[in-house]
PDB file of C-alpha atoms in Angstrom:
ATOM      1  CA  MET A  24     -49.216  89.172  26.593  1.00  0.00           C
ATOM      2  CA  ARG A  25     -46.147  86.927  26.349  1.00  0.00           C
ATOM      3  CA  ASN A  26     -44.723  84.018  26.972  1.00  0.00           C
ATOM      4  CA  VAL A  27     -41.161  84.475  29.647  1.00  0.00           C
ATOM      5  CA  PRO A  28     -38.837  81.276  28.828  1.00  0.00           C
ATOM      6  CA  LEU A  29     -38.417  79.708  31.136  1.00  0.00           C
ATOM      7  CA  GLN A  30     -34.991  80.429  32.755  1.00  0.00           C
ATOM      8  CA  PRO A  31     -32.564  78.492  35.240  1.00  0.00           C
ATOM      9  CA  ALA A  32     -32.427  80.794  38.578  1.00  0.00           C
ATOM     10  CA  VAL A  33     -33.387  80.076  42.542  1.00  0.00           C
ATOM     11  CA  GLY A  34     -36.601  79.320  42.795  1.00  0.00           C
ATOM     12  CA  ARG A  35     -35.931  76.680  41.059  1.00  0.00           C
ATOM     13  CA  LEU A  36     -32.900  74.552  42.047  1.00  0.00           C
ATOM     14  CA  THR A  37     -33.361  70.890  43.200  1.00  0.00           C
ATOM     15  CA  ASP A  38     -31.338  70.329  46.222  1.00  0.00           C
ATOM     16  CA  PHE A  39     -28.684  67.821  45.659  1.00  0.00           C
ATOM     17  CA  HIS A  40     -29.182  66.324  48.860  1.00  0.00           C
ATOM     18  CA  GLY A  41     -31.581  63.404  48.462  1.00  0.00           C
ATOM     19  CA  HIS A  42     -32.789  63.793  45.220  1.00  0.00           C
ATOM     20  CA  PRO A  43     -32.188  61.576  41.713  1.00  0.00           C
ATOM     21  CA  ILE A  44     -28.768  61.454  39.562  1.00  0.00           C
ATOM     22  CA  ILE A  45     -29.228  61.307  35.895  1.00  0.00           C
ATOM     23  CA  VAL A  46     -26.184  59.313  34.590  1.00  0.00           C
ATOM     24  CA  GLY A  47     -26.554  59.079  30.413  1.00  0.00           C
ATOM     25  CA  ILE A  48     -25.213  56.306  29.332  1.00  0.00           C
ATOM     26  CA  VAL A  49     -23.713  54.964  26.341  1.00  0.00           C
ATOM     27  CA  GLU A  50     -23.446  51.290  24.742  1.00  0.00           C
ATOM     28  CA  GLU A  51     -20.110  50.205  26.854  1.00  0.00           C
ATOM     29  CA  ILE A  52     -20.326  52.145  30.066  1.00  0.00           C
ATOM     30  CA  PRO A  53     -17.490  54.164  30.883  1.00  0.00           C
ATOM     31  CA  GLU A  54     -16.421  52.258  34.910  1.00  0.00           C
ATOM     32  CA  LEU A  55     -14.910  56.249  35.388  1.00  0.00           C
ATOM     33  CA  LEU A  56     -18.965  57.729  34.624  1.00  0.00           C
ATOM     34  CA  VAL A  57     -20.245  55.280  36.618  1.00  0.00           C
ATOM     35  CA  ALA A  58     -17.626  55.513  39.495  1.00  0.00           C
ATOM     36  CA  THR A  59     -18.242  59.372  39.616  1.00  0.00           C
ATOM     37  CA  ALA A  60     -21.373  59.224  39.567  1.00  0.00           C
ATOM     38  CA  ALA A  61     -22.532  56.977  42.008  1.00  0.00           C
ATOM     39  CA  SER A  62     -20.247  58.840  44.221  1.00  0.00           C
ATOM     40  CA  LEU A  63     -22.059  61.886  43.878  1.00  0.00           C
ATOM     41  CA  ALA A  64     -25.056  60.297  44.485  1.00  0.00           C
ATOM     42  CA  SER A  65     -23.119  58.956  47.914  1.00  0.00           C
ATOM     43  CA  ALA A  66     -22.647  62.253  49.268  1.00  0.00           C
ATOM     44  CA  THR A  67     -25.480  63.311  48.825  1.00  0.00           C
ATOM     45  CA  GLY A  68     -27.788  60.680  49.601  1.00  0.00           C
ATOM     46  CA  GLY A  69     -29.865  60.797  46.329  1.00  0.00           C
ATOM     47  CA  THR A  70     -30.239  57.507  43.689  1.00  0.00           C
ATOM     48  CA  LEU A  71     -28.626  57.274  40.565  1.00  0.00           C
ATOM     49  CA  HIS A  72     -30.467  56.280  37.791  1.00  0.00           C
ATOM     50  CA  PHE A  73     -28.880  55.846  34.848  1.00  0.00           C
ATOM     51  CA  ALA A  74     -30.487  55.999  31.291  1.00  0.00           C
ATOM     52  CA  TYR A  75     -29.251  55.120  28.306  1.00  0.00           C
ATOM     53  CA  VAL A  76     -31.254  56.662  24.695  1.00  0.00           C
ATOM     54  CA  ASP A  77     -31.905  54.940  21.732  1.00  0.00           C
ATOM     55  CA  PRO A  78     -32.000  57.044  19.128  1.00  0.00           C
ATOM     56  CA  GLN A  79     -32.993  54.238  16.556  1.00  0.00           C
ATOM     57  CA  ARG A  80     -36.398  53.919  18.892  1.00  0.00           C
ATOM     58  CA  TYR A  81     -38.858  56.662  19.119  1.00  0.00           C
ATOM     59  CA  ILE A  82     -41.534  57.096  21.307  1.00  0.00           C
ATOM     60  CA  VAL A  83     -45.109  56.452  21.055  1.00  0.00           C
ATOM     61  CA  GLU A  84     -46.234  57.445  24.915  1.00  0.00           C
ATOM     62  CA  GLU A  85     -44.550  59.930  27.347  1.00  0.00           C
ATOM     63  CA  MET A  86     -45.539  57.983  30.892  1.00  0.00           C
ATOM     64  CA  PRO A  87     -45.687  60.330  34.174  1.00  0.00           C
ATOM     65  CA  ASP A  88     -42.463  58.603  36.064  1.00  0.00           C
ATOM     66  CA  GLY A  89     -40.259  59.221  33.240  1.00  0.00           C
ATOM     67  CA  THR A  90     -40.636  55.813  31.392  1.00  0.00           C
ATOM     68  CA  VAL A  91     -41.802  55.470  27.865  1.00  0.00           C
ATOM     69  CA  ARG A  92     -43.315  53.627  25.165  1.00  0.00           C
ATOM     70  CA  HIS A  93     -40.909  53.559  22.192  1.00  0.00           C
ATOM     71  CA  ALA A  94     -41.348  51.945  18.945  1.00  0.00           C
ATOM     72  CA  ALA A  95     -38.824  50.668  16.410  1.00  0.00           C
ATOM     73  CA  LEU A  96     -38.199  53.460  13.387  1.00  0.00           C
ATOM     74  CA  SER A  97     -37.441  51.180  10.673  1.00  0.00           C
ATOM     75  CA  PRO A  98     -38.988  47.941  10.874  1.00  0.00           C
ATOM     76  CA  ASP A  99     -36.232  46.263   9.849  1.00  0.00           C
ATOM     77  CA  SER A 100     -34.053  48.293  12.049  1.00  0.00           C
ATOM     78  CA  LEU A 101     -30.987  45.900  12.986  1.00  0.00           C
ATOM     79  CA  HIS A 102     -31.889  47.543  16.330  1.00  0.00           C
ATOM     80  CA  SER A 103     -35.712  45.339  16.504  1.00  0.00           C
ATOM     81  CA  ASN A 104     -33.898  43.295  19.345  1.00  0.00           C
ATOM     82  CA  TRP A 105     -33.941  46.161  22.270  1.00  0.00           C
ATOM     83  CA  GLN A 106     -34.635  43.650  25.299  1.00  0.00           C
ATOM     84  CA  ASP A 107     -30.809  42.110  25.437  1.00  0.00           C
ATOM     85  CA  ARG A 108     -29.743  45.375  25.187  1.00  0.00           C
ATOM     86  CA  GLU A 109     -31.848  46.418  28.292  1.00  0.00           C
ATOM     87  CA  SER A 110     -30.351  43.487  30.125  1.00  0.00           C
ATOM     88  CA  ALA A 111     -27.221  43.906  28.586  1.00  0.00           C
ATOM     89  CA  LEU A 112     -26.398  46.783  30.035  1.00  0.00           C
ATOM     90  CA  LYS A 113     -28.234  46.306  33.437  1.00  0.00           C
ATOM     91  CA  SER A 114     -25.742  43.391  33.608  1.00  0.00           C
ATOM     92  CA  GLU A 115     -22.473  46.073  33.021  1.00  0.00           C
ATOM     93  CA  LEU A 116     -24.201  48.093  35.627  1.00  0.00           C
ATOM     94  CA  GLN A 117     -24.864  46.136  38.006  1.00  0.00           C
ATOM     95  CA  SER A 118     -21.573  44.395  37.259  1.00  0.00           C
ATOM     96  CA  LEU A 119     -19.804  48.203  37.405  1.00  0.00           C
ATOM     97  CA  LEU A 120     -22.297  48.978  41.282  1.00  0.00           C
ATOM     98  CA  GLU A 121     -20.950  45.354  42.673  1.00  0.00           C
ATOM     99  CA  ASN A 122     -18.995  47.425  45.385  1.00  0.00           C
ATOM    100  CA  GLN A 123     -21.578  49.944  45.734  1.00  0.00           C
ATOM    101  CA  SER A 124     -24.086  46.994  47.092  1.00  0.00           C
ATOM    102  CA  ASN A 125     -25.748  50.074  49.265  1.00  0.00           C
ATOM    103  CA  LEU A 126     -25.921  52.484  46.851  1.00  0.00           C
ATOM    104  CA  PRO A 127     -29.472  51.919  45.585  1.00  0.00           C
ATOM    105  CA  TRP A 128     -30.109  52.473  41.497  1.00  0.00           C
ATOM    106  CA  GLN A 129     -32.709  52.312  38.254  1.00  0.00           C
ATOM    107  CA  PHE A 130     -32.351  52.157  34.939  1.00  0.00           C
ATOM    108  CA  HIS A 131     -34.251  53.269  32.171  1.00  0.00           C
ATOM    109  CA  TYR A 132     -34.377  52.377  28.710  1.00  0.00           C
ATOM    110  CA  LEU A 133     -34.961  55.552  27.000  1.00  0.00           C
ATOM    111  CA  ALA A 134     -35.890  56.588  23.185  1.00  0.00           C
ATOM    112  CA  GLY A 135     -35.306  59.718  21.010  1.00  0.00           C
ATOM    113  CA  ARG A 136     -33.227  62.465  20.751  1.00  0.00           C
ATOM    114  CA  PRO A 137     -30.808  62.090  24.364  1.00  0.00           C
ATOM    115  CA  ASP A 138     -30.688  65.392  25.078  1.00  0.00           C
ATOM    116  CA  ARG A 139     -35.024  65.669  25.292  1.00  0.00           C
ATOM    117  CA  ALA A 140     -35.300  62.058  26.170  1.00  0.00           C
ATOM    118  CA  LEU A 141     -33.326  62.834  28.840  1.00  0.00           C
ATOM    119  CA  THR A 142     -34.799  65.893  29.785  1.00  0.00           C
ATOM    120  CA  HIS A 143     -38.241  63.998  30.815  1.00  0.00           C
ATOM    121  CA  LEU A 144     -37.070  62.000  32.971  1.00  0.00           C
ATOM    122  CA  ALA A 145     -35.586  64.972  35.193  1.00  0.00           C
ATOM    123  CA  ARG A 146     -39.002  66.314  35.024  1.00  0.00           C
ATOM    124  CA  ALA A 147     -39.929  63.800  36.182  1.00  0.00           C
ATOM    125  CA  ILE A 148     -38.636  62.104  38.386  1.00  0.00           C
ATOM    126  CA  ASN A 149     -37.397  66.054  40.077  1.00  0.00           C
ATOM    127  CA  ALA A 150     -33.589  64.722  39.399  1.00  0.00           C
ATOM    128  CA  ALA A 151     -30.812  67.382  40.970  1.00  0.00           C
ATOM    129  CA  VAL A 152     -28.559  67.302  38.308  1.00  0.00           C
ATOM    130  CA  PHE A 153     -27.425  65.234  34.115  1.00  0.00           C
ATOM    131  CA  VAL A 154     -23.841  63.192  34.530  1.00  0.00           C
ATOM    132  CA  ILE A 155     -22.928  62.710  31.163  1.00  0.00           C
ATOM    133  CA  GLY A 156     -19.907  61.921  30.392  1.00  0.00           C
ATOM    134  CA  THR A 157     -17.186  63.101  28.061  1.00  0.00           C
ATOM    135  CA  ARG A 158     -16.311  61.816  23.800  1.00  0.00           C
ATOM    136  CA  ALA A 159     -12.979  60.745  23.526  1.00  0.00           C
ATOM    137  CA  PRO A 160     -10.748  63.677  21.436  1.00  0.00           C
ATOM    138  CA  GLY A 161      -9.701  62.572  17.381  1.00  0.00           C
ATOM    139  CA  PRO A 162     -11.488  64.344  13.967  1.00  0.00           C
ATOM    140  CA  ARG A 163     -14.857  61.380  14.527  1.00  0.00           C
ATOM    141  CA  ALA A 164     -15.487  62.364  17.630  1.00  0.00           C
ATOM    142  CA  ARG A 165     -15.133  66.001  16.826  1.00  0.00           C
ATOM    143  CA  ILE A 166     -17.393  64.968  13.569  1.00  0.00           C
ATOM    144  CA  ARG A 167     -19.812  63.357  15.052  1.00  0.00           C
ATOM    145  CA  ARG A 168     -20.258  66.036  17.052  1.00  0.00           C
ATOM    146  CA  VAL A 169     -20.597  69.285  14.871  1.00  0.00           C
ATOM    147  CA  LEU A 170     -23.521  66.350  12.930  1.00  0.00           C
ATOM    148  CA  GLU A 171     -25.227  65.351  16.312  1.00  0.00           C
ATOM    149  CA  GLY A 172     -24.323  68.252  18.690  1.00  0.00           C
ATOM    150  CA  SER A 173     -23.194  68.160  22.489  1.00  0.00           C
ATOM    151  CA  VAL A 174     -25.302  65.931  24.644  1.00  0.00           C
ATOM    152  CA  ALA A 175     -24.276  67.511  27.876  1.00  0.00           C
ATOM    153  CA  TYR A 176     -24.225  70.857  25.417  1.00  0.00           C
ATOM    154  CA  HIS A 177     -27.812  70.901  24.076  1.00  0.00           C
ATOM    155  CA  LEU A 178     -29.386  69.328  27.994  1.00  0.00           C
ATOM    156  CA  ALA A 179     -26.825  72.681  29.270  1.00  0.00           C
ATOM    157  CA  GLN A 180     -28.681  75.242  26.672  1.00  0.00           C
ATOM    158  CA  HIS A 181     -32.259  73.345  27.056  1.00  0.00           C
ATOM    159  CA  GLN A 182     -33.380  73.491  30.175  1.00  0.00           C
ATOM    160  CA  HIS A 183     -32.222  74.481  33.892  1.00  0.00           C
ATOM    161  CA  ARG A 184     -30.264  71.293  36.321  1.00  0.00           C
ATOM    162  CA  PRO A 185     -27.237  71.304  36.394  1.00  0.00           C
ATOM    163  CA  VAL A 186     -25.164  69.669  33.686  1.00  0.00           C
ATOM    164  CA  LEU A 187     -21.597  67.300  35.663  1.00  0.00           C
ATOM    165  CA  SER A 188     -19.088  66.344  32.478  1.00  0.00           C
ATOM    166  CA  VAL A 189     -16.943  63.306  33.096  1.00  0.00           C
ATOM    167  CA  PRO A 190     -13.939  64.303  30.860  1.00  0.00           C
ATOM    168  CA  LEU A 191     -13.512  60.324  29.473  1.00  0.00           C
ATOM    169  CA  SER A 192     -10.470  61.293  27.837  1.00  0.00           C
ATOM    170  CA  VAL A 193      -8.144  63.970  27.679  1.00  0.00           C
ATOM    171  CA  VAL A 194      -5.376  64.854  25.339  1.00  0.00           C
ATOM    172  CA  ASP A 195      -2.000  66.469  25.776  1.00  0.00           C
ATOM    173  CA  TRP A 196      -2.112  70.271  23.856  1.00  0.00           C
ATOM    174  CA  LYS A 197       2.429  69.843  24.082  1.00  0.00           C
ATOM    175  CA  GLU A 198       1.794  66.828  22.433  1.00  0.00           C
ATOM    176  CA  ALA A 199      -0.964  67.083  19.206  1.00  0.00           C
ATOM    177  CA  ALA A 200       0.093  67.228  15.807  1.00  0.00           C
ATOM    178  CA  ASN A 201      -1.763  69.950  14.482  1.00  0.00           C
ATOM    179  CA  PRO A 202      -4.683  71.565  15.690  1.00  0.00           C
ATOM    180  CA  TRP A 203      -7.492  69.304  14.741  1.00  0.00           C
ATOM    181  CA  ASP A 204      -6.126  66.826  16.813  1.00  0.00           C
ATOM    182  CA  ARG A 205      -6.759  69.282  19.614  1.00  0.00           C
TER     183      ARG A 205
END
């Protein structure tokens, strides 16, 4: 018997109402991303689960609740003090969510490939949707996208939950100097 890959289907849909929402964040958390996710959580009654994935660390053990034990890829890594980064991200989120005091949220510090780490968390907490910000336009972002890929694209291609992509910067097609800036 042949293994059939799990595909998106009505039977696999997680109802938005009351289910967790995973928000993929980066070190400089865009206010628009947080506001969009907070609005969605308010409308659906879901809990926000902000997740930062550190690619400079690898997973030692995945826990059933979606958390991970992790270690540095290199013992001499400049990113060895991950606890400081975690604390700074939590503080920034607290500040961005200060007007949303009744909105429940959690923070997860993950490791490895962003799409895989976020998917593991989504399975563990039975999340309904991912909310991901777009990258800034331009040649440097294009090169990063080619080398690393788009997290939103990988999520949309490798798991069954919907991905809400929040535009953080828009290119005015009429104003672009050449096709490479688009």
